PDB file of C-alpha atoms in Angstrom:
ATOM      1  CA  UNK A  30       9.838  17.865 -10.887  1.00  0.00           C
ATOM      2  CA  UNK A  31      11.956  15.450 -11.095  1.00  0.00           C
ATOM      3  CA  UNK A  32      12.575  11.377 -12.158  1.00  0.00           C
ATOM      4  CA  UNK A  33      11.675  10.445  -8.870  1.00  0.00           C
ATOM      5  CA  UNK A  34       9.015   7.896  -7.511  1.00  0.00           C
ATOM      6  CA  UNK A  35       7.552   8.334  -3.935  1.00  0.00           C
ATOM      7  CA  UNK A  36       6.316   5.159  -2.145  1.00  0.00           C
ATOM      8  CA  UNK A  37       3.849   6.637   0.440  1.00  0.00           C
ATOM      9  CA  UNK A  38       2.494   4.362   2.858  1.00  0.00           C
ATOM     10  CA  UNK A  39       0.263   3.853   5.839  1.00  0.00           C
ATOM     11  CA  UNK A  40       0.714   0.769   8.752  1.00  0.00           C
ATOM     12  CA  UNK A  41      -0.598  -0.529  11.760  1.00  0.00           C
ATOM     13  CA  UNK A  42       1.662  -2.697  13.003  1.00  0.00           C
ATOM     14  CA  UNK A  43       4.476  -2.343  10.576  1.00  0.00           C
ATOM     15  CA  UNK A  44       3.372  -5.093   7.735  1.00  0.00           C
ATOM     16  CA  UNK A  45       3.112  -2.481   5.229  1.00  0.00           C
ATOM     17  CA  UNK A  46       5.915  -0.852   6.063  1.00  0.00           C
ATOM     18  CA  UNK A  47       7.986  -4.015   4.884  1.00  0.00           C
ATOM     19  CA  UNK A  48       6.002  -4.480   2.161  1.00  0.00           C
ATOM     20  CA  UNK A  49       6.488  -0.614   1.076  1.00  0.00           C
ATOM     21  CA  UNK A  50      10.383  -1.286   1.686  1.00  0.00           C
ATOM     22  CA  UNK A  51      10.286  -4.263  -0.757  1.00  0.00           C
ATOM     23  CA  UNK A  52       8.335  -2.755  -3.402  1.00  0.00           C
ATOM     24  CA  UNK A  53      11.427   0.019  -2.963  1.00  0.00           C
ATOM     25  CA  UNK A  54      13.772  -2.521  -3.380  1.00  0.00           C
ATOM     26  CA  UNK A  55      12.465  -4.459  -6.487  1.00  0.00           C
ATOM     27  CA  UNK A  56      11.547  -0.873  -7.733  1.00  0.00           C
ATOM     28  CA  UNK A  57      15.344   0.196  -7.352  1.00  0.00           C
ATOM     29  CA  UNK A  58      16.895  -2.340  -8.388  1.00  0.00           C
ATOM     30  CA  UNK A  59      14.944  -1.703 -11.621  1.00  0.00           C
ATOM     31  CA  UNK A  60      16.878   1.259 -11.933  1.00  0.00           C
ATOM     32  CA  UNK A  61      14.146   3.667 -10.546  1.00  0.00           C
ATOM     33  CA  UNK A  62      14.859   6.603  -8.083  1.00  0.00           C
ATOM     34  CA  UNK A  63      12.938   6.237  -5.692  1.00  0.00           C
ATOM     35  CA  UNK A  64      11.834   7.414  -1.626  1.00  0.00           C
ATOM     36  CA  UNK A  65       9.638   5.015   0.010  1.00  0.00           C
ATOM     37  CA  UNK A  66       8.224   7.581   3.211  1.00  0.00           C
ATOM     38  CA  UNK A  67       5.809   6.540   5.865  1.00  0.00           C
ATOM     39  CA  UNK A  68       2.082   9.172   4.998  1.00  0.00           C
ATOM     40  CA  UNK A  69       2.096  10.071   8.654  1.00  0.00           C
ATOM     41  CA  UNK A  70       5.569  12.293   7.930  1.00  0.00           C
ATOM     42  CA  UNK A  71       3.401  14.242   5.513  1.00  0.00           C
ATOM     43  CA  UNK A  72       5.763  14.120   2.182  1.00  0.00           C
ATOM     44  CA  UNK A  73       5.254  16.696  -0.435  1.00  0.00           C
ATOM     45  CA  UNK A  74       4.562  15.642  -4.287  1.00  0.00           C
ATOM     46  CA  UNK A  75       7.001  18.560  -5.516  1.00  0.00           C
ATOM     47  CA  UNK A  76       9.920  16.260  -6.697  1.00  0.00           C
ATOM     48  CA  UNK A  77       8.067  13.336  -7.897  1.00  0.00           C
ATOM     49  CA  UNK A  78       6.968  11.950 -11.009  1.00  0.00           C
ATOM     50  CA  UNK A  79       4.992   9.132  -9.709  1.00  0.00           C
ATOM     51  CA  UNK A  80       3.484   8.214  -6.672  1.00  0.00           C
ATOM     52  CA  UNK A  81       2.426   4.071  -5.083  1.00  0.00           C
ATOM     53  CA  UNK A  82       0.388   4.437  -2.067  1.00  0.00           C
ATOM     54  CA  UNK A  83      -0.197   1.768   0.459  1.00  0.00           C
ATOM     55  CA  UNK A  84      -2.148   1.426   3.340  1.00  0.00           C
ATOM     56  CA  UNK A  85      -3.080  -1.368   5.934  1.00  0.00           C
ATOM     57  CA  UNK A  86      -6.753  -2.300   5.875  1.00  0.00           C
ATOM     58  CA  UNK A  87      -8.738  -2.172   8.699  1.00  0.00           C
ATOM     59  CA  UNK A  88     -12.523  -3.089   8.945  1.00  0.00           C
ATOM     60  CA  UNK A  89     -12.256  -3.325   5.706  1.00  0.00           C
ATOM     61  CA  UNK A  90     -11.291   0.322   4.644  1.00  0.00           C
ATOM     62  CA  UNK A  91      -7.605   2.234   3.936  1.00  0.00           C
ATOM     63  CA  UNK A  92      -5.943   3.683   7.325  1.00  0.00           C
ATOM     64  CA  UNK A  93      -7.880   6.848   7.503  1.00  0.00           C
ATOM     65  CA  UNK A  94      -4.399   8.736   7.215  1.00  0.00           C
ATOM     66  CA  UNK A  95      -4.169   7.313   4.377  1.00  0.00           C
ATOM     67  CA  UNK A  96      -7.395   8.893   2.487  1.00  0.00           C
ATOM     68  CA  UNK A  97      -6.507  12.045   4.239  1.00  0.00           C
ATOM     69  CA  UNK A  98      -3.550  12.110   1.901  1.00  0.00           C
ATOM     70  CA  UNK A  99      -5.223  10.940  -0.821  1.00  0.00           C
ATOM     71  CA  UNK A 100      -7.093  13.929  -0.680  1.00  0.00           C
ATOM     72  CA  UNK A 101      -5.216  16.534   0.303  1.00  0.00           C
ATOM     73  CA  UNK A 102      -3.013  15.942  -2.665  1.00  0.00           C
ATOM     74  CA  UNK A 103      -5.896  14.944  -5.510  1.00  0.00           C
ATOM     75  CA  UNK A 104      -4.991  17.574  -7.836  1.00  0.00           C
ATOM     76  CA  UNK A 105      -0.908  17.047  -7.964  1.00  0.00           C
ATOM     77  CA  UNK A 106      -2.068  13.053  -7.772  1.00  0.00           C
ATOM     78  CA  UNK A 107      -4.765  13.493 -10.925  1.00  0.00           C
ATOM     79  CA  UNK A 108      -1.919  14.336 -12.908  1.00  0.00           C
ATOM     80  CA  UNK A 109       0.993  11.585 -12.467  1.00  0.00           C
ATOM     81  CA  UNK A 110       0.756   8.195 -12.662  1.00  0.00           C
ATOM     82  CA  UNK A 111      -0.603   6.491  -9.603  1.00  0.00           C
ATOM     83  CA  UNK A 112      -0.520   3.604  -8.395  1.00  0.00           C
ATOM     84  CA  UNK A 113      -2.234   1.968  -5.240  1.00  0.00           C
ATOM     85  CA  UNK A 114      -1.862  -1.403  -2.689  1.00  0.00           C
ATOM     86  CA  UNK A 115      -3.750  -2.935   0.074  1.00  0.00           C
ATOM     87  CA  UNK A 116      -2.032  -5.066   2.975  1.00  0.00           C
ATOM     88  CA  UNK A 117      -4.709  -7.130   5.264  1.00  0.00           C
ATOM     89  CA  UNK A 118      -4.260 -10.596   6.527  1.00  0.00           C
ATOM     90  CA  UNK A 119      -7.417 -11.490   4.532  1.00  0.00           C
ATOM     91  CA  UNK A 120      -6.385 -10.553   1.166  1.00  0.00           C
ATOM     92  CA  UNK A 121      -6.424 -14.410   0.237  1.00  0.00           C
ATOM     93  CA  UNK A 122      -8.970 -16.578  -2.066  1.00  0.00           C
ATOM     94  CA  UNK A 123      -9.349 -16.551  -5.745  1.00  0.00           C
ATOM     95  CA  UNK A 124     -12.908 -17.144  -5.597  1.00  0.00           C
ATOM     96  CA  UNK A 125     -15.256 -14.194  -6.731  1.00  0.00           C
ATOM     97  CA  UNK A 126     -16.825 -13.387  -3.223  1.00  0.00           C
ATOM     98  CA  UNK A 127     -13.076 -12.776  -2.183  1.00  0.00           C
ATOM     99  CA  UNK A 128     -12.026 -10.460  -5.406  1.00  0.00           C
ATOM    100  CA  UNK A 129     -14.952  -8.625  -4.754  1.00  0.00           C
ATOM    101  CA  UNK A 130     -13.887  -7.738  -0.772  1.00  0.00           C
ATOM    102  CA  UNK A 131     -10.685  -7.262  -2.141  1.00  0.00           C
ATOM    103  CA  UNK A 132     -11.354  -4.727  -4.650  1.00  0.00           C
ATOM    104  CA  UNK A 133     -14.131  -2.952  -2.324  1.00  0.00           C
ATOM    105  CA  UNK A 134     -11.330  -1.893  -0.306  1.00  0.00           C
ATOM    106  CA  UNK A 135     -10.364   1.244  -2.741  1.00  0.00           C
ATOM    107  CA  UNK A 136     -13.568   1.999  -3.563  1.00  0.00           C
ATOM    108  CA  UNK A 137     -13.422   5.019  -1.403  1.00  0.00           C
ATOM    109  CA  UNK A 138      -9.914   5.943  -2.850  1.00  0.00           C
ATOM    110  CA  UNK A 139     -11.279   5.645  -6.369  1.00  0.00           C
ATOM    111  CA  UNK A 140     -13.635   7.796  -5.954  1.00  0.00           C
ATOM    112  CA  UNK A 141     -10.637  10.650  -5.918  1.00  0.00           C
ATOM    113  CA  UNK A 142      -8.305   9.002  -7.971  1.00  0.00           C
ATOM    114  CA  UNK A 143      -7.499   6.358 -11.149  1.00  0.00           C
ATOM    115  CA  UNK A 144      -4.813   4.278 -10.294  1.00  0.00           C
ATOM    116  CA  UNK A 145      -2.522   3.149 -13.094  1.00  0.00           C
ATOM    117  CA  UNK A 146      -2.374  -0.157 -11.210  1.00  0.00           C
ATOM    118  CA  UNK A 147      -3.699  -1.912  -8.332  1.00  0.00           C
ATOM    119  CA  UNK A 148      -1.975  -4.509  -5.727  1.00  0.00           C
ATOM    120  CA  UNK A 149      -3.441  -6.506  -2.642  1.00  0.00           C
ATOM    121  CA  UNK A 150      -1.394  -8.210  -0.687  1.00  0.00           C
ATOM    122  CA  UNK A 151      -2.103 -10.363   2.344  1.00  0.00           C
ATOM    123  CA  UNK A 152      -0.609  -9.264   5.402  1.00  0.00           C
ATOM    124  CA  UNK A 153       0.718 -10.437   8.661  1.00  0.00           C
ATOM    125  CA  UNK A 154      -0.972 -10.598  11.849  1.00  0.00           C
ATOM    126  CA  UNK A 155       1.338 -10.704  15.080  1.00  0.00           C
ATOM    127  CA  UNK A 156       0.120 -10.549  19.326  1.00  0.00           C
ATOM    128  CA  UNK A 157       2.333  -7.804  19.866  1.00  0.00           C
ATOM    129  CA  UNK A 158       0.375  -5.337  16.782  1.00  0.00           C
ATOM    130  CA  UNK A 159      -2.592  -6.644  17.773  1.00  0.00           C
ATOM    131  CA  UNK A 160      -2.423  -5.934  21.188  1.00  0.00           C
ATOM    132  CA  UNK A 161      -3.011  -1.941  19.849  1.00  0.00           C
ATOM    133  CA  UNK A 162      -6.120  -3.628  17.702  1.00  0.00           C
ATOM    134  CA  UNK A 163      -7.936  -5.836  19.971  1.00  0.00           C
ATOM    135  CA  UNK A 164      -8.478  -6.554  23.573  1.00  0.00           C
ATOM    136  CA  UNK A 165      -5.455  -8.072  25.296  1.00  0.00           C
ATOM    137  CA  UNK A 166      -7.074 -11.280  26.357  1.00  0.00           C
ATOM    138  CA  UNK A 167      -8.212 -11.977  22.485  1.00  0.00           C
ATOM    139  CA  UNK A 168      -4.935 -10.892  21.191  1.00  0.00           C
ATOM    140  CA  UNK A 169      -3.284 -13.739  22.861  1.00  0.00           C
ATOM    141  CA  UNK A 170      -5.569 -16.197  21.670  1.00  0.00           C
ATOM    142  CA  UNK A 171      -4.183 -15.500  18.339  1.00  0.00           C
ATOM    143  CA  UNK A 172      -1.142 -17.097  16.566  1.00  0.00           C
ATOM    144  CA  UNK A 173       1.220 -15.156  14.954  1.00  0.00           C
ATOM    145  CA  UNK A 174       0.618 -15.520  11.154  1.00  0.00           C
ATOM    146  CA  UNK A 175       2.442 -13.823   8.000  1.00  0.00           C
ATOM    147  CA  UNK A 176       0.830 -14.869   4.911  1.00  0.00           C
ATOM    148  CA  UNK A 177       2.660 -11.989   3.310  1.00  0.00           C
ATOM    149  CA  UNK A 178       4.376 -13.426  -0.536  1.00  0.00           C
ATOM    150  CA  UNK A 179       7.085 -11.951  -0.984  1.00  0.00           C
ATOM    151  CA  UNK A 180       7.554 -13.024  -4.582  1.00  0.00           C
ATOM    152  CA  UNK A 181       3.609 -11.580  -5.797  1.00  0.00           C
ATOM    153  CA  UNK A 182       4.209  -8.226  -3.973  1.00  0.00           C
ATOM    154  CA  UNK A 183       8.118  -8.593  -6.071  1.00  0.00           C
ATOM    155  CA  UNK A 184       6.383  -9.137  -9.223  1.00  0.00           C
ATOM    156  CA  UNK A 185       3.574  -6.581  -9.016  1.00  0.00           C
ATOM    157  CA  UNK A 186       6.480  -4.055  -8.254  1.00  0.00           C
ATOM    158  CA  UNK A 187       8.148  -5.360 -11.229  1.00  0.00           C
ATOM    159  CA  UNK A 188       4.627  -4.773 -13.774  1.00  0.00           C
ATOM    160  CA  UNK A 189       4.343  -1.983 -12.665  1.00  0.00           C
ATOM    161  CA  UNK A 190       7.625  -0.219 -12.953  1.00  0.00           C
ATOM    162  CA  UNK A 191       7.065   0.889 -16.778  1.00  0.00           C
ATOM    163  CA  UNK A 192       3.867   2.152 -16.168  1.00  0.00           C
ATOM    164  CA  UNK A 193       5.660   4.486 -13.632  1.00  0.00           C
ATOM    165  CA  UNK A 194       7.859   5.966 -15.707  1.00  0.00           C
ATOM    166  CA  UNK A 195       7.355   9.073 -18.031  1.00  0.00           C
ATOM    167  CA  UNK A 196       8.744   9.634 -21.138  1.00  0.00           C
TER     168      UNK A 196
END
């Protein structure tokens, strides 16, 4: 193993890609090595110390891709530090009833897992992804809309850099 940090992610429509690619960034520029990978080309945990997962949310649950990874690599992930974020267009509000969704969202996940950290992050929402979501017709009823702050998913990257790294 080495000093390296993998950001693993799952997307939709490519919102959490970016957001995955940022948290890289921030993350690097921190002075951390670091490979930010999409889940779906299945990277191994061999040569990492830490891991950040991300997924899109839809319906309100992770990408199912991304649970499948989640638990096909619970025992190497039980034993480095972990951390975990959400993207979804409705991961706004700082009332209770919208913590609560919010946090709902990786109650599956922590059922395998304790994350070191936890970020949500609202997402974008664009016709062309959402023609693969929702009937054509609907999908161009709806605006395109990126709600996505770019400074909160910075500084969440940024708190949790030491709590990536091992002595």
């Amino acid at each position: 193993m080495n000093n390296r940090v993998l950001i693993a992610y799952a997307t939709n429509a490519g919102s959490t890609a970016e957001v995955a690619a940022t948290i890289g960034e921030t993350l690097g520029a921190r002075g951390l090595a670091l490979d930010v990978k999409p889940i779906q080309d299945r990277p191994q945990l061999d040569d990492y110390q830490a891991v950040l997962i991300g997924s899109a949310i839809h319906r309100g649950h992770w990408l199912p891709e991304a649970i499948d990874f989640v638990k096909a690599n619970q025992a190497a992930l039980n034993h480095m530090p972990v951390a975990l974020f959400c993207v979804h267009i409705q991961n706004t509000g700082s009332d209770e009833t919208s913590r609560q969704r919010r946090v709902a969202y990786l109650n599956e996940v922590r059922l395998l897992l304790q994350p070191i950290d936890e970020g949500f992050f609202a997402g974008r929402f664009n016709r062309r992804g959402a023609m693969l979501l929702l009937p054509g017709w609907l999908a161009r009823l709806v605006p395109n809309i990126d709600l996505r702050n770019w400074e909160t998913i910075r500084a969440w990257a940024t708190s949790v850099s030491p709590l990536l790294q091992l002595a």
